[in-house]
CSV table of C-alpha atoms in Angstrom, one decimal:
chain,number,residue,atom,x,y,z
A,1,MET,CA,40.0,113.1,162.2
A,2,ALA,CA,39.4,114.5,158.6
A,3,LYS,CA,35.9,116.0,158.2
A,4,LYS,CA,34.0,114.1,155.4
A,5,LEU,CA,33.0,116.2,152.7
A,6,GLY,CA,29.3,115.5,151.1
A,7,LEU,CA,28.4,116.8,147.6
A,8,VAL,CA,24.8,117.6,146.5
A,9,LEU,CA,24.2,117.5,142.8
A,10,GLY,CA,20.5,119.2,142.5
A,11,SER,CA,18.1,118.6,139.6
A,12,GLY,CA,18.0,120.9,136.6
A,13,ALA,CA,18.0,119.0,133.1
A,14,ALA,CA,20.5,120.4,130.5
A,15,ARG,CA,21.8,122.8,133.6
A,16,GLY,CA,23.4,119.7,134.9
A,17,TRP,CA,26.4,120.4,132.9
A,18,ALA,CA,27.4,122.7,135.7
A,19,HIS,CA,27.9,119.6,138.0
A,20,VAL,CA,30.7,118.3,135.6
A,21,GLY,CA,32.2,121.6,136.1
A,22,VAL,CA,31.9,121.6,139.8
A,23,LEU,CA,33.6,117.8,139.8
A,24,ARG,CA,36.3,119.2,137.7
A,25,ALA,CA,36.9,122.1,140.1
A,26,LEU,CA,37.2,119.8,143.1
A,27,ASN,CA,39.8,117.6,141.4
A,28,GLU,CA,41.6,120.9,140.3
A,29,ILE,CA,42.1,122.0,143.9
A,30,GLY,CA,42.7,118.4,145.1
A,31,LEU,CA,39.7,117.6,146.7
A,32,LYS,CA,37.5,114.4,146.6
A,33,PRO,CA,33.9,114.0,148.2
A,34,ASP,CA,33.3,111.3,150.4
A,35,VAL,CA,29.5,111.2,150.0
A,36,ILE,CA,27.4,112.1,146.8
A,37,ALA,CA,23.7,112.7,146.8
A,38,GLY,CA,22.1,113.4,143.8
A,39,CYS,CA,18.7,114.2,142.4
A,40,SER,CA,17.3,113.9,138.6
A,41,VAL,CA,20.4,115.2,136.5
A,42,GLY,CA,22.5,115.3,139.5
A,43,ALA,CA,22.2,111.7,140.0
A,44,LEU,CA,23.2,111.1,136.4
A,45,VAL,CA,26.1,113.3,136.5
A,46,GLY,CA,27.3,111.8,140.0
A,47,GLY,CA,26.6,108.2,139.1
A,48,ALA,CA,28.2,108.4,135.7
A,49,HIS,CA,31.4,109.8,137.5
A,50,LEU,CA,31.4,107.2,140.1
A,51,ILE,CA,31.3,104.3,137.8
A,52,GLY,CA,33.9,105.9,135.3
A,53,ALA,CA,31.7,106.7,132.6
A,54,LEU,CA,31.5,110.6,133.0
A,55,ASP,CA,33.6,110.9,129.7
A,56,GLU,CA,31.2,108.8,127.6
A,57,PHE,CA,28.0,110.4,129.1
A,58,GLU,CA,29.2,114.0,128.5
A,59,ALA,CA,30.0,112.7,124.7
A,60,TRP,CA,26.7,111.2,124.3
A,61,ALA,CA,24.8,114.1,126.1
A,62,ARG,CA,26.6,116.8,124.0
A,63,GLU,CA,24.8,115.1,120.8
A,64,LEU,CA,21.2,115.4,122.4
A,65,LYS,CA,19.5,117.9,120.0
A,66,PRO,CA,15.8,117.7,119.5
A,67,LEU,CA,15.9,115.5,116.2
A,68,SER,CA,18.7,113.2,117.3
A,69,ALA,CA,17.2,112.5,120.8
A,70,LEU,CA,14.4,111.2,118.9
A,71,GLU,CA,16.7,108.4,117.6
A,72,ARG,CA,18.1,107.8,121.1
A,73,PHE,CA,14.8,107.3,123.0
A,74,THR,CA,11.6,105.3,122.4
A,75,LEU,CA,8.1,107.2,121.8
A,76,LYS,CA,5.9,104.9,123.6
A,77,VAL,CA,3.1,105.7,125.8
A,78,ASP,CA,3.3,103.5,128.7
A,79,ARG,CA,4.0,103.6,132.5
A,80,GLY,CA,2.8,107.2,133.0
A,81,GLY,CA,5.0,108.6,130.3
A,82,LEU,CA,5.5,109.4,126.6
A,83,ILE,CA,9.1,108.0,126.4
A,84,ASP,CA,11.0,105.1,127.4
A,85,THR,CA,14.7,106.0,128.3
A,86,ALA,CA,15.7,102.2,128.9
A,87,PRO,CA,17.2,101.9,125.2
A,88,ALA,CA,19.2,105.0,125.7
A,89,PHE,CA,20.8,103.9,128.8
A,90,LYS,CA,21.8,100.3,127.4
A,91,ALA,CA,24.8,102.1,125.8
A,92,PHE,CA,26.3,102.4,129.3
A,93,ARG,CA,25.5,99.0,130.9
A,94,GLY,CA,29.0,97.9,130.3
A,95,TYR,CA,29.9,100.6,133.1
A,96,ASP,CA,27.2,99.8,135.5
A,97,LYS,CA,28.2,98.8,139.2
A,98,ASN,CA,26.1,98.1,142.2
A,99,ILE,CA,25.7,101.4,144.5
A,100,GLU,CA,27.1,99.4,147.4
A,101,ASP,CA,30.4,98.6,145.2
A,102,LEU,CA,31.3,102.2,144.6
A,103,PRO,CA,34.5,103.6,146.1
A,104,ILE,CA,32.3,106.3,148.1
A,105,LYS,CA,28.9,106.5,149.3
A,106,PHE,CA,26.3,107.5,146.6
A,107,ALA,CA,22.4,107.8,146.7
A,108,ALA,CA,20.0,109.0,144.3
A,109,VAL,CA,16.7,110.7,145.0
A,110,ALA,CA,13.4,109.6,143.5
A,111,ALA,CA,9.6,110.3,144.2
A,112,ASP,CA,7.1,107.3,145.2
A,113,LEU,CA,4.2,107.7,142.8
A,114,ALA,CA,2.0,105.6,145.3
A,115,THR,CA,2.8,107.7,148.8
A,116,GLY,CA,4.5,110.9,147.6
A,117,ASP,CA,7.5,109.9,149.6
A,118,GLU,CA,11.0,110.8,149.1
A,119,ILE,CA,12.9,107.8,148.3
A,120,ALA,CA,16.6,107.4,148.7
A,121,ILE,CA,18.0,104.6,146.5
A,122,ARG,CA,21.3,103.4,148.1
A,123,THR,CA,21.6,99.8,146.8
A,124,GLY,CA,21.6,98.4,143.5
A,125,SER,CA,22.4,99.3,140.0
A,126,VAL,CA,23.5,102.7,139.9
A,127,ILE,CA,22.3,103.1,136.3
A,128,ASP,CA,18.6,102.0,137.5
A,129,ALA,CA,19.0,104.4,140.4
A,130,ALA,CA,19.9,107.5,138.0
A,131,ARG,CA,17.3,106.5,135.7
A,132,ALA,CA,14.3,106.6,138.1
A,133,SER,CA,15.7,109.8,139.8
A,134,SER,CA,15.6,111.6,136.7
A,135,ALA,CA,12.1,110.2,135.3
A,136,ILE,CA,10.5,113.4,134.6
A,137,PRO,CA,6.6,112.8,135.2
A,138,VAL,CA,4.3,112.4,131.9
A,139,VAL,CA,7.6,112.8,129.9
A,140,PHE,CA,9.6,109.8,130.5
A,141,HIS,CA,8.3,106.4,131.9
A,142,ALA,CA,8.2,105.8,135.6
A,143,VAL,CA,10.5,103.1,136.7
A,144,GLN,CA,9.8,100.2,138.9
A,145,HIS,CA,12.1,99.8,141.7
A,146,GLY,CA,11.1,96.8,143.7
A,147,ASN,CA,7.6,97.2,144.6
A,148,ARG,CA,7.7,100.9,144.0
A,149,TRP,CA,7.1,103.1,140.8
A,150,LEU,CA,9.4,106.0,141.0
A,151,VAL,CA,9.6,109.4,139.2
A,152,ASP,CA,12.0,112.4,139.4
A,153,GLY,CA,13.3,113.0,142.7
A,154,ALA,CA,12.7,116.8,142.1
A,155,LEU,CA,9.1,116.2,143.1
A,156,ALA,CA,10.5,115.5,146.6
A,157,ASN,CA,13.9,116.9,147.0
A,158,PRO,CA,15.5,118.8,144.5
A,159,ALA,CA,18.9,119.3,146.4
A,160,PRO,CA,19.1,116.7,149.1
A,161,VAL,CA,21.1,118.2,151.7
A,162,SER,CA,19.6,115.8,154.4
A,163,LEU,CA,20.3,112.7,152.6
A,164,ALA,CA,23.9,113.6,152.4
A,165,ARG,CA,24.0,114.1,156.2
A,166,GLU,CA,22.4,110.8,156.7
A,167,MET,CA,25.0,109.2,154.8
A,168,GLY,CA,27.6,110.6,156.9
A,169,ALA,CA,28.8,114.0,155.7
A,170,ASP,CA,30.3,116.5,158.1
A,171,ILE,CA,30.6,119.3,155.4
A,172,VAL,CA,27.9,119.8,152.6
A,173,VAL,CA,28.4,121.4,149.5
A,174,SER,CA,25.0,121.6,147.9
A,175,VAL,CA,24.9,122.7,143.9
A,176,ASP,CA,21.4,124.2,143.5
A,177,LEU,CA,20.7,124.9,139.7
A,178,ASN,CA,17.2,126.1,140.2
A,179,ALA,CA,17.9,129.2,142.4
A,180,VAL,CA,17.5,131.3,139.7
A,181,PRO,CA,14.4,130.3,137.6
A,182,ARG,CA,13.6,130.5,134.1
A,183,VAL,CA,10.7,132.8,134.5
A,184,LEU,CA,8.9,134.5,131.8
A,185,GLN,CA,10.3,137.9,132.4
A,186,ARG,CA,8.5,139.5,129.3
A,187,PHE,CA,5.5,139.6,131.0
A,188,ASP,CA,7.1,141.5,133.8
A,189,ALA,CA,8.0,144.7,131.6
A,190,PRO,CA,7.9,148.0,133.4
A,191,PRO,CA,5.6,150.8,131.7
A,192,PRO,CA,7.6,152.9,129.2
A,193,SER,CA,8.3,156.1,131.1
A,194,VAL,CA,8.0,158.1,127.9
A,195,PRO,CA,4.6,160.4,127.7
A,196,ALA,CA,3.1,159.2,124.3
A,197,VAL,CA,3.4,157.2,121.2
A,198,VAL,CA,5.4,159.2,118.6
A,199,THR,CA,4.2,158.6,115.0
A,200,GLU,CA,6.0,161.4,112.9
A,201,ALA,CA,9.0,163.1,113.4
A,202,ALA,CA,8.1,166.5,115.3
A,203,PRO,CA,8.8,169.7,113.3
A,204,ILE,CA,12.3,170.8,113.3
A,205,LYS,CA,12.6,174.5,114.4
A,206,SER,CA,14.5,176.7,111.9
A,207,GLY,CA,18.0,177.2,112.7
A,208,LEU,CA,18.9,173.8,113.9
A,209,THR,CA,21.8,172.0,112.3
A,210,GLY,CA,21.1,169.0,110.2
A,211,ALA,CA,23.2,166.9,112.9
A,212,VAL,CA,20.8,167.9,115.7
A,213,ALA,CA,17.7,167.4,113.4
A,214,LYS,CA,19.0,164.0,112.8
A,215,LEU,CA,19.2,163.3,116.6
A,216,ILE,CA,15.6,164.3,117.3
A,217,GLU,CA,14.4,162.1,114.5
A,218,ASP,CA,16.2,159.2,115.7
A,219,THR,CA,15.2,159.8,119.2
A,220,GLN,CA,11.3,160.0,118.0
A,221,ILE,CA,12.0,156.7,116.2
A,222,SER,CA,13.5,155.0,119.3
A,223,ILE,CA,10.8,156.0,121.4
A,224,LYS,CA,8.1,154.6,119.1
A,225,ARG,CA,9.9,151.5,118.8
A,226,GLN,CA,9.8,151.1,122.6
A,227,PHE,CA,6.2,151.5,122.5
A,228,ASP,CA,5.8,149.2,119.7
A,229,PHE,CA,7.8,146.4,121.6
A,230,ALA,CA,6.1,146.9,125.0
A,231,LYS,CA,2.8,146.7,123.3
A,232,ALA,CA,3.6,143.5,121.5
A,233,ARG,CA,4.7,141.9,124.8
A,234,ALA,CA,1.7,142.9,126.7
A,235,ASP,CA,-0.7,141.8,124.1
A,236,ALA,CA,1.6,138.3,124.1
A,237,ALA,CA,0.2,135.2,125.8
A,238,PRO,CA,2.3,132.4,127.4
A,239,HIS,CA,3.1,129.2,125.2
A,240,LEU,CA,2.6,125.7,126.4
A,241,PHE,CA,6.1,124.5,126.7
A,242,GLU,CA,7.5,127.9,128.1
A,243,THR,CA,4.8,128.0,130.6
A,244,ALA,CA,5.7,124.3,131.3
A,245,TYR,CA,9.3,124.8,131.8
A,246,ALA,CA,8.9,127.9,133.7
A,247,SER,CA,6.6,126.3,136.1
A,248,ALA,CA,8.7,123.5,136.8
A,249,ASP,CA,11.5,125.8,137.6
A,250,ILE,CA,9.3,128.1,139.9
A,251,PHE,CA,8.1,124.9,141.7
A,252,GLN,CA,11.7,123.9,141.9
A,253,MET,CA,13.0,126.9,143.2
A,254,HIS,CA,10.5,127.4,146.1
A,255,LEU,CA,10.8,123.7,147.0
A,256,ALA,CA,14.6,124.0,147.1
A,257,ARG,CA,14.4,127.2,149.3
A,258,ALA,CA,12.1,125.5,151.6
A,259,ARG,CA,14.3,122.6,151.9
A,260,ALA,CA,17.4,124.7,152.4
A,261,ARG,CA,15.9,126.4,155.2
A,262,ILE,CA,15.1,123.0,156.9
A,263,ASP,CA,18.4,121.3,156.1
A,264,PRO,CA,20.8,124.2,155.1
A,265,PRO,CA,24.3,123.0,153.4
A,266,ASP,CA,27.6,124.4,154.7
A,267,LEU,CA,28.3,125.9,151.5
A,268,LEU,CA,25.4,126.6,148.9
A,269,LEU,CA,26.5,127.2,145.1
A,270,GLN,CA,23.9,128.6,143.1
A,271,PRO,CA,25.1,129.5,139.4
A,272,ASP,CA,23.0,131.7,137.6
A,273,MET,CA,21.4,129.3,135.2
A,274,ARG,CA,18.4,131.3,134.2
A,275,ASP,CA,19.2,131.4,130.5
A,276,ALA,CA,19.3,127.7,130.2
A,277,MET,CA,16.5,126.1,128.2
A,278,PRO,CA,16.1,122.5,129.5
A,279,THR,CA,17.3,121.0,126.4
A,280,ALA,CA,20.3,123.0,126.0
A,281,PHE,CA,22.6,120.1,125.9
A,282,ASP,CA,24.8,121.7,123.1
A,283,ARG,CA,25.8,124.7,125.7
A,284,ALA,CA,27.9,122.3,127.6
A,285,ASP,CA,31.3,124.2,127.7
A,286,GLU,CA,29.2,127.4,128.8
A,287,PHE,CA,27.6,125.5,131.6
A,288,ILE,CA,30.6,123.3,132.8
A,289,GLU,CA,32.6,126.7,133.1
A,290,GLU,CA,29.8,128.0,135.2
A,291,GLY,CA,29.8,125.2,137.5
A,292,ARG,CA,33.6,125.2,137.7
A,293,THR,CA,33.6,129.1,138.3
A,294,ALA,CA,31.0,128.9,141.2
A,295,LEU,CA,33.1,126.2,143.2
A,296,LEU,CA,36.3,127.8,142.8
A,297,ALA,CA,34.8,131.4,143.9
A,298,GLN,CA,34.2,129.6,147.0
A,299,ARG,CA,37.2,127.9,147.1
A,300,GLY,CA,38.7,129.7,150.4
A,301,LYS,CA,35.3,129.0,152.3
A,302,LEU,CA,35.3,125.5,151.6
A,303,GLU,CA,38.8,125.0,152.7
A,304,THR,CA,38.4,126.8,155.8
A,305,LEU,CA,35.4,124.6,156.5
A,306,LEU,CA,37.5,121.5,155.9
A,307,GLN,CA,40.3,123.1,157.8
A,308,LEU,CA,42.8,122.2,155.3
């Protein structure tokens, strides 16, 4: 009996382009998941793929730059957030299906504001499920689902391996986009190894050639620049938004690691996405290739797990 393949698509905002690359790579090697469990952007990409709207979603997301995004979303302080995403999702309502009518099993993870529980949405509208799963707290409006108010599933389970297994997956491939967080590395600069700040070029001994003298002068200038840069970095303070996204990354990294120790996947893909800003939707091609490369690099192991 063939083993059922489960695909877990984790949270990560614009990093979610990598999920598109993973799906393309699976198609490239002739594999189709039997189960998809998504969280946040992973639910968006997985859901769009299953309702046949991935190309349209990709075209829409590629245009999401700060100014154009304001035209697509409605700024309205309500339901615990600043932005109402409902108008943006209207463009995809024509593709919408009920989860129970999809060709394969699908579920989206969200977090319950009332209890903090992890909620697996397995029935009803795909679009509504994905919207609830990606409702970033404070930024986007919370989404009402039945008698619950739901927000981003990354608060509870950024890469829901346990859910994929509950849905019947024998072999689980998990795509963790938060494994390498975008921390503020500029505050972790090692002290310069040079002894002192050089403010003037040292006297050149007589008899040295012009080339050697120039080399010494250039070295002194380079040392001074290193000290100036180190001092500027040491004196700098964190900015509001960079602190917010770094904190979110760090939180999701530790939560994903903790969950992976409890519910380890059979194959873990961890593309290095530390250089990806949360709003870097315009870097689609680069991030898609990251995901594709990450999957293809593990093709042999995956095929062995599935005993192809």
